[in-house]
Amino acid sequence: MDFLLQLLVNGLVIGSVYALAALGFVLIYKASRVLNFAHGDFLALGTFVAFALATSLRLPVIPAIILTLLCFFVLGLIVERVVLRPLIGKEVIAVIMVSIGLSSVIKGVMYLIWGPGYFLFPEFMPDVPIIIGDLYLSPVHLLGLAVSAAFLGLFSLFFKRSTLGVAMRAVADDQQAALSLGVSVRKIFAVSWGIALVSAVAAGVVVGSITSLSTEGLSTIGILVFPAVIVGGLDSVPGAVVGGLLIGVLENLTAGFIDPVLGVSLRSVVPFVVLVLILMMKPYGLFGTVEIERV
Amino acid sequence: MTQPATLGTPLAGSPAAAPGAAEPLLTVNNIEVVYHDVILVLKGVSLVVPKGQIVALLGTNGAGKSTTLKAISGLLSAEEGRVRQGSIIYQGRDIANADPASVVQAGIVQVLEGRRIFKHLTVEENLRVGTVTRRDGQIRQDMEMVYHYFPRLYERRHQLAGYCSGGEQQMLAIGRALMVRPQLLLLDEPSLGLAPMLVQEIFAIVRRINAERGTTILLVEQNARAALNVAHYGYIMENGRIVQEGSVAQLKNNPDVKEFYLGLTESGTRKSYRDVKAYRRRKRYM
Ligand SMILES: Nc1ncnc2c1ncn2[C@@H]1O[C@H](COP(=O)(O)OP(=O)(O)O)[C@@H](O)[C@H]1O
Ligand SMILES: [Mg+2]
């Protein structure tokens, strides 16, 4: 029972990270129907930039992270402007190929600079576990969960309350109608990229502080984002959150209960099995947009 | 801004309503519009919209009415269309091929054909999108104004717009545009797909908006009868050209208009027009 609880908690922590990463991915898709295959690579790059600022430049960890988030917001605007805007209106496959190309370039750059090794974030929290009953919670895990939750909360507030956030949802709903009211669709695309990279880097930094850093490992989160967003519904922000949490929990339950029995690791397979099962029942995902039809 | 002299006369067709009587807010000079650089759709269209008036642009399906509105609002660019020749003068400035956001900022807003509300946003959020170009703090006040004209929207303000009825969606599309605080409102077939009762209700509100707020309106319609009941002046478009124009009284008494657009007399001499009429009738009652 306690083992189960422990797995659930760990699952939620890593799931919240997936949720955060998935949010950025969904945002870009919702606004501009672009599937960003480089999402995981931006996540990894941002985490390593924060790491480099903290270790090579010896900035304190928190300012290093905040500085990285700001830089990646701007990087998002630049990537949209330079790489994606020329592709507006082009074939979907062309846009996908460009994002795959971007992914390779970022991977290459990271490999050149940091190589294949594992690194550790400088510690910035006491590593004394908090024990509640039989439950071991590390402060870093709790902080990670809190940070992910805070980001998710902030983003949802932004989409509900701010005029820019509402306009972003409007563009996702009917681009031409938004244009007719003076919404600058270009600005919305750019801001989606900015916010998407911020959410990716935030997710990466949380994972990075919980576990070790490797470019490979972090990029892989980009792949795990797929089951999360597809389970949730490709164009649903709440869906991304639920999908992320679900995948995180399932991964941990598999690792805890099934892997020891079979002696092989299935933890990274299970999310995709669930993905297929859910799509068979709900082709648009759990929360995906189904056309509203009035009767 | 407001012009009591013309606004006070509720019935169209009085001599004061002729376009020369008020200063023009918008002048379209002989424009040609092409899509994809090859499909010529407007072949030299000119029209004047005087300040404070309602001008109707009538014509059958495919005549080029929506294209004319999109040329004015700049939305053509989103469909690979372009004003190839001529000019569109608004408040002394040529806005042909201008960026749509800058046209909205200048005070022109187009209500698209088919309502096009944001289905997955609430009614109030839809209104909110209309304020993106505004920098003043009177947004709450303007929402009250929209709810004043369309009390039904107030009742549904927290509902997803996709679940509103067709009439409510049309009201929302107009209300959303009013949130821009436009000087010139371009309405594209507000009667489309609505029951006759609702058409009357919406046109009455359009007239009130014009009279009370001094908003100038360019009204595109296939439903000529409804449009001529609220407009001051009218143009008739066929095949990318203006073929008739005049005060509402002149148009209502013109035998061609009577027959082909108002369906007042039955005559089977020109088959193509009969088809058109049948089409219109079907559409209106669908
Ligand atoms: N985006 C477009 N690309 C190519 N042709 C178009 C486009 N939009 C409209 N047209 C053509 O232009 C003509 C006029 O269309 P439109 O302005 O929508 O007419 P109306 O609003 O009077 O029904 C039609 O023949 C239509 O097929
Ligand atoms: Mg039309």
XYZ file of C-alpha atoms in Angstrom, chain A residues 136-258:
123
model
C 9.614 9.449 1.661
C 9.421 12.782 -0.069
C 12.527 14.615 -1.117
C 12.280 18.405 -0.931
C 13.449 18.613 -4.519
C 10.573 16.407 -5.634
C 8.093 18.519 -3.724
C 9.570 21.718 -5.090
C 9.457 20.253 -8.579
C 5.799 19.445 -8.157
C 5.107 22.900 -6.772
C 6.961 24.621 -9.602
C 5.154 22.604 -12.286
C 1.813 23.256 -10.621
C 2.573 26.966 -10.330
C 3.475 27.224 -14.013
C 0.382 25.307 -15.067
C -1.766 27.539 -12.857
C -0.196 30.681 -14.254
C -0.718 29.571 -17.825
C -4.349 28.667 -17.262
C -4.947 32.036 -15.611
C -3.300 33.692 -18.577
C -5.590 31.912 -21.040
C -8.708 32.613 -19.026
C -8.098 36.141 -17.817
C -5.790 38.098 -20.078
C -6.993 39.571 -23.344
C -3.902 38.206 -25.111
C -4.614 34.734 -23.737
C -8.249 34.867 -24.849
C -7.119 36.128 -28.260
C -4.751 33.150 -28.548
C -7.668 30.789 -27.985
C -9.708 32.769 -30.498
C -7.016 32.307 -33.153
C -7.041 28.571 -32.488
C -10.810 28.594 -32.941
C -11.219 30.698 -36.101
C -8.182 32.435 -37.479
C -9.942 34.602 -40.041
C -12.566 35.783 -37.566
C -9.789 36.726 -35.148
C -8.059 38.595 -37.941
C -11.293 40.465 -38.692
C -11.288 41.865 -35.148
C -7.750 43.170 -35.410
C -5.952 40.299 -33.703
C -2.433 40.094 -35.073
C -2.171 36.424 -35.897
C 1.582 36.728 -36.403
C 2.020 38.095 -32.916
C -0.076 35.241 -31.527
C 2.052 32.625 -33.315
C 5.210 34.245 -31.988
C 3.920 34.449 -28.431
C 2.857 30.789 -28.550
C 6.402 29.837 -29.434
C 7.763 32.035 -26.684
C 5.483 30.528 -24.055
C 6.019 27.007 -25.396
C 9.779 27.250 -24.961
C 9.373 28.716 -21.477
C 7.190 25.780 -20.469
C 9.642 23.320 -22.017
C 12.618 24.807 -20.194
C 10.702 24.947 -16.912
C 9.892 21.257 -17.311
C 13.491 20.451 -18.200
C 14.897 22.284 -15.199
C 12.521 20.488 -12.845
C 13.535 17.081 -14.225
C 17.151 18.167 -14.202
C 17.074 19.002 -10.521
C 15.297 15.764 -9.614
C 17.535 13.449 -11.626
C 20.738 13.884 -13.534
C 21.182 15.783 -16.766
C 22.007 14.219 -20.075
C 21.165 15.681 -23.449
C 19.856 12.299 -24.576
C 17.643 11.785 -21.520
C 16.137 15.240 -21.657
C 15.453 15.150 -25.405
C 13.550 11.922 -24.858
C 10.928 13.832 -22.899
C 10.000 15.296 -26.264
C 8.956 11.792 -27.341
C 7.030 11.134 -24.134
C 5.131 14.329 -24.741
C 3.439 12.653 -27.695
C 1.469 10.060 -25.724
C 0.650 12.759 -23.173
C -0.810 15.186 -25.695
C -2.485 12.588 -27.840
C -4.105 10.908 -24.862
C -5.317 14.313 -23.702
C -6.372 15.497 -27.141
C -3.863 17.250 -29.363
C -5.467 20.660 -29.009
C -6.538 20.692 -25.380
C -4.518 22.369 -22.648
C -6.344 20.639 -19.768
C -5.950 17.447 -21.793
C -2.182 17.944 -21.874
C -2.128 18.228 -18.100
C -4.247 15.143 -17.495
C -2.368 13.226 -20.207
C 0.990 14.172 -18.679
C -0.023 13.116 -15.172
C -1.497 9.869 -16.482
C 1.651 8.930 -18.368
C 3.854 9.796 -15.389
C 1.826 7.668 -12.988
C 1.563 4.735 -15.409
C 5.291 4.768 -15.989
C 5.998 4.567 -12.293
C 3.411 1.882 -11.610
C 4.873 -0.224 -14.411
C 8.371 0.271 -13.110
C 7.293 -0.703 -9.610
C 4.978 -3.641 -10.218
C 5.518 -5.104 -13.664
